[in-house]
Structures are given as C-alpha cells and as structure tokens.
mmCIF file with all atom_site columns, C-alpha atoms in Angstrom:
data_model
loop_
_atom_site.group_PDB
_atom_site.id
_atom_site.type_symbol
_atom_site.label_atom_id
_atom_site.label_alt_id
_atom_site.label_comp_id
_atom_site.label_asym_id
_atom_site.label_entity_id
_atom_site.label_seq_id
_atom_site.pdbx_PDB_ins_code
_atom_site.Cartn_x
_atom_site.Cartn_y
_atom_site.Cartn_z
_atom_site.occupancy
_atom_site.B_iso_or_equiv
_atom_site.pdbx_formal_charge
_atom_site.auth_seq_id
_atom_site.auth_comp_id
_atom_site.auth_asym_id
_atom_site.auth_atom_id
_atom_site.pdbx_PDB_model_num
ATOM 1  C CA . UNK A 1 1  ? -3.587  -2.036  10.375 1.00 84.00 ? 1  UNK A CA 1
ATOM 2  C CA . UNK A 1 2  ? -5.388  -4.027  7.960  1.00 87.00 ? 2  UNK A CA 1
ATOM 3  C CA . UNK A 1 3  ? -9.080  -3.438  7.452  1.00 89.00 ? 3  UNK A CA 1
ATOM 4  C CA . UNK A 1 4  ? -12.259 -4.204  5.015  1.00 89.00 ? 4  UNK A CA 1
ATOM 5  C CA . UNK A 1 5  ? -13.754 -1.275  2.773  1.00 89.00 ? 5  UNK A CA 1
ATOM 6  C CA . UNK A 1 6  ? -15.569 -0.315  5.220  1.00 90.00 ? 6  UNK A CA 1
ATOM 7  C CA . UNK A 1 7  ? -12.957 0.891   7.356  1.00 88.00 ? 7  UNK A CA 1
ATOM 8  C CA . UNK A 1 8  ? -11.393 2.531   4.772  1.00 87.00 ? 8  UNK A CA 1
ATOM 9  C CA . UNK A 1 9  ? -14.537 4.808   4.528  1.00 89.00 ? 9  UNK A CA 1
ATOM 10 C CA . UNK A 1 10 ? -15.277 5.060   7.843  1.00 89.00 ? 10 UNK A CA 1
ATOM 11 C CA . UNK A 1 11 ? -11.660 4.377   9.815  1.00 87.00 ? 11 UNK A CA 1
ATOM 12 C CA . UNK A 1 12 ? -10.724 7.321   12.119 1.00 87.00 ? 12 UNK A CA 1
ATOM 13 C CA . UNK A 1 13 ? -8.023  7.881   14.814 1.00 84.00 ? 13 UNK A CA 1
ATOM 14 C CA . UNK A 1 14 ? -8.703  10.015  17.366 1.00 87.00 ? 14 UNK A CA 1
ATOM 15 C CA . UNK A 1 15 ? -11.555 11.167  15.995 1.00 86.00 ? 15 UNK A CA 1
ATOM 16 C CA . UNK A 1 16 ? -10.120 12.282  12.945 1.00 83.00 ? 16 UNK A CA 1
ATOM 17 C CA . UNK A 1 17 ? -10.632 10.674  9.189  1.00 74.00 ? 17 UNK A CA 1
ATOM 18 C CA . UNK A 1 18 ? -7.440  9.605   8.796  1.00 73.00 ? 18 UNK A CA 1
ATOM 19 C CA . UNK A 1 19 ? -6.848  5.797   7.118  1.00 73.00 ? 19 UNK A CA 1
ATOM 20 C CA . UNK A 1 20 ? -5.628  5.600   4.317  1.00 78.00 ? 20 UNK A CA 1
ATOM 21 C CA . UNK A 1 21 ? -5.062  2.427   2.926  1.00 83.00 ? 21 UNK A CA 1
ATOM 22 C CA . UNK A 1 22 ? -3.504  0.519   0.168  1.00 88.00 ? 22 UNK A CA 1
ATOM 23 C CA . UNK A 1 23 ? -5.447  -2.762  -1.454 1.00 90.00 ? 23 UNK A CA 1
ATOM 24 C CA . UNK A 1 24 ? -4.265  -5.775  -0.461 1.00 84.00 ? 24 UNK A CA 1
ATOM 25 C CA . UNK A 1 25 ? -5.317  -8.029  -3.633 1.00 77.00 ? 25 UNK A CA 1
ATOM 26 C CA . UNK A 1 26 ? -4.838  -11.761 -2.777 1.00 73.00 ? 26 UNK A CA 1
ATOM 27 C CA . UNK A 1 27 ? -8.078  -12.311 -1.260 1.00 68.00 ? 27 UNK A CA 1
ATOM 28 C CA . UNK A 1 28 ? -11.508 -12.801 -2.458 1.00 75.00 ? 28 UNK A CA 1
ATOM 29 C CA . UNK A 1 29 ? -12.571 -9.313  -0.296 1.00 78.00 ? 29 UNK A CA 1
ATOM 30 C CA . UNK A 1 30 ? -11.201 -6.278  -0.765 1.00 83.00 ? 30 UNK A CA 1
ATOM 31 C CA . UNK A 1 31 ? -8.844  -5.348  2.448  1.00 87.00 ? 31 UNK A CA 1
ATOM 32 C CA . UNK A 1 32 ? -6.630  -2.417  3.150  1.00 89.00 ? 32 UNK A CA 1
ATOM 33 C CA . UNK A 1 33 ? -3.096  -1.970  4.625  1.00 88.00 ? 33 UNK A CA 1
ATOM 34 C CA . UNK A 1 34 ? -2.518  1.111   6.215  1.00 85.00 ? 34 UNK A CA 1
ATOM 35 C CA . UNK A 1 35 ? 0.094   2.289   8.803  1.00 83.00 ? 35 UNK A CA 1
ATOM 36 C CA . UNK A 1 36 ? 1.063   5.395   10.905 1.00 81.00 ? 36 UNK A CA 1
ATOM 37 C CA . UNK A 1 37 ? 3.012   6.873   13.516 1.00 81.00 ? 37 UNK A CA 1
ATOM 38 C CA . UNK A 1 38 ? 1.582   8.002   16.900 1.00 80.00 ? 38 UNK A CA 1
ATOM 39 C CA . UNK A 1 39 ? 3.089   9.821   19.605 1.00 84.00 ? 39 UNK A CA 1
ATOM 40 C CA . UNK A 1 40 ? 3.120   8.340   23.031 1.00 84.00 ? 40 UNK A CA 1
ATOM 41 C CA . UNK A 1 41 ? -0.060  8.251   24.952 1.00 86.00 ? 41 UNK A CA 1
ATOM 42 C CA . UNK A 1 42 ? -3.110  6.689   24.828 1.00 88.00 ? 42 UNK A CA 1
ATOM 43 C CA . UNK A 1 43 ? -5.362  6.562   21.205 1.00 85.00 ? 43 UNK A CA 1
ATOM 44 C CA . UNK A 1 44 ? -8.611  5.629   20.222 1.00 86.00 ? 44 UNK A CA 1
ATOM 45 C CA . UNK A 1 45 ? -9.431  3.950   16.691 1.00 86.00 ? 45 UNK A CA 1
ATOM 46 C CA . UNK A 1 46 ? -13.011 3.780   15.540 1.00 87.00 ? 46 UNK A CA 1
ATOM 47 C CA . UNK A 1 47 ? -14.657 1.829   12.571 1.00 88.00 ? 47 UNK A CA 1
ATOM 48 C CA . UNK A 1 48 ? -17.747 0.913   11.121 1.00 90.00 ? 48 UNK A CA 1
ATOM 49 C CA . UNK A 1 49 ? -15.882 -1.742  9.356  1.00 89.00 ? 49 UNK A CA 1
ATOM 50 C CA . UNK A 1 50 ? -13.913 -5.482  10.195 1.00 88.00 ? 50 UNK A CA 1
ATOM 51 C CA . UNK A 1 51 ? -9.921  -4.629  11.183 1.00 88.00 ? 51 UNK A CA 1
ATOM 52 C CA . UNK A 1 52 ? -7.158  -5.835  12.900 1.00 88.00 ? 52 UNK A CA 1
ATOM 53 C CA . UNK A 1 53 ? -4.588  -3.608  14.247 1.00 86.00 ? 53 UNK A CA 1
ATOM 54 C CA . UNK A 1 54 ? -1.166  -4.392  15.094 1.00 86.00 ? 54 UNK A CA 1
ATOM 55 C CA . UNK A 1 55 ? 0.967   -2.035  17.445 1.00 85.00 ? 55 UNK A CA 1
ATOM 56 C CA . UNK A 1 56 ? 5.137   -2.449  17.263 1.00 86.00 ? 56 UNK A CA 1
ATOM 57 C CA . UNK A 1 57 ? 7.762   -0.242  18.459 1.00 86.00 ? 57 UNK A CA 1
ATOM 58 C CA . UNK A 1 58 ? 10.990  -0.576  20.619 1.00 85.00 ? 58 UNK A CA 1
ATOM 59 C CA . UNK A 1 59 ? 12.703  0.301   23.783 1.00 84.00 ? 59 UNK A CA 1
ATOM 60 C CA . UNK A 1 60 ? 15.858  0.058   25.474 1.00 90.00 ? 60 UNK A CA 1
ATOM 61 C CA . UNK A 1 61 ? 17.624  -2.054  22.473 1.00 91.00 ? 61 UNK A CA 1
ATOM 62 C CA . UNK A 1 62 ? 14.889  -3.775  22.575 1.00 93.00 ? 62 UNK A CA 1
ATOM 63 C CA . UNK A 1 63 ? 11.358  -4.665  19.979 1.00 93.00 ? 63 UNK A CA 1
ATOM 64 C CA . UNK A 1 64 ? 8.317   -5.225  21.010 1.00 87.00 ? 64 UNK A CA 1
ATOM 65 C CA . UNK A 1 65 ? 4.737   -6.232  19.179 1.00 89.00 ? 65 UNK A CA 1
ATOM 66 C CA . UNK A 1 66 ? 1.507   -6.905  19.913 1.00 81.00 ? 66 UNK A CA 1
ATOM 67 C CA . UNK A 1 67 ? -2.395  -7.296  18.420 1.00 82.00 ? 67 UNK A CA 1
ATOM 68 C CA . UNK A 1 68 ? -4.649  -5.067  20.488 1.00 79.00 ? 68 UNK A CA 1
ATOM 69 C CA . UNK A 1 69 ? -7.591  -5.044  18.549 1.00 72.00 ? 69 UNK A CA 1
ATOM 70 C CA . UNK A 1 70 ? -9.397  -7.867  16.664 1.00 73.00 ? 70 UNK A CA 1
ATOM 71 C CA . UNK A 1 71 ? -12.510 -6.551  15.177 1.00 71.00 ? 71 UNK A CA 1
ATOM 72 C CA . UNK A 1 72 ? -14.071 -8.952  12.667 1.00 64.00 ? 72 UNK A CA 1
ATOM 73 C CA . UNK A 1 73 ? -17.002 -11.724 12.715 1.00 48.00 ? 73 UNK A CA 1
ATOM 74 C CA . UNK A 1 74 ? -16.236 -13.197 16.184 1.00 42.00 ? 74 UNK A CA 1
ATOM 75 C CA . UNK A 1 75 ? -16.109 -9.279  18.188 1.00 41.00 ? 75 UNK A CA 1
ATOM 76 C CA . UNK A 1 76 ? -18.860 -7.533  17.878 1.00 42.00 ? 76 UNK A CA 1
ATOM 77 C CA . UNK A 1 77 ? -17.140 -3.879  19.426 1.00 45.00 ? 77 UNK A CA 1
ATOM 78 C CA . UNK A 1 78 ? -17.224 -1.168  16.760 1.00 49.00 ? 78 UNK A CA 1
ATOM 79 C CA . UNK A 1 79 ? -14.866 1.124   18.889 1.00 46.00 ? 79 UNK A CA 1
ATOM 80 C CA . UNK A 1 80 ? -10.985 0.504   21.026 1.00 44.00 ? 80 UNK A CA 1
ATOM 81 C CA . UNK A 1 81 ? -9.989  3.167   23.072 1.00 45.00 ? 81 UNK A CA 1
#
C-alpha cells in the first residue's frame, strides 16, 4: 500500500489504526509504503487520505496480483470494503 500523509494519520484496517508506513522520498509529496499480512476473508481499509493498494499472494504453485483500490484525484470514495 502506498499512501499520502494523510493516510498515514488516518489509515485503518478493519477498523483498527494500524498503517504504518515508511517515506518514500523521490517525489515532490510526501508518500508512504506500508505492507501487511491478512488472513483470508474479506477486509475493509478506510482513509481520509489519497492511496493505492495492491493485493498479491499465491495458490496452487501459482502467483497472483492485483490493484483493488485506487483512491486519489480521479475517485472520490474515502472507504473499500
């Protein structure tokens, strides 16, 4: 997950302060990379701030990846469940 300062003050996962985030410093805006593990199911990320999330994982010998949430300039929606 990558997200503005925003997020990193207001990012929570289920509810739950929880992102924690390390600066990314080649921009000209502060962002944040942060990552964690779930466990299976469904999850719900909330921030006040711009962030992208990107979901990976694997199955059956194989890898799989994919960008469910785009929240920045263009997407107005504050919350993904």
């Amino acid at each position: 997950m990558i997200g503005d300062e925003a997020t990193l003050a207001t990012g929570k996962f289920d509810d739950q302060q929880k992102f924690i985030g390390v600066l990314l410093s080649n921009f000209e805006k502060n962002f944040y990379y942060g990552s964690t593990t779930l466990s299976q199911g469904i999850h719900k990320f909330q921030s006040d701030g711009q962030f992208t999330i990107f979901i990976s994982g694997s199955f059956s010998n194989g890898s799989y990846g994919y960008t469910p949430a785009y929240n920045g300039i263009f997407t107005p929606a504050k919350e993904l469940i």
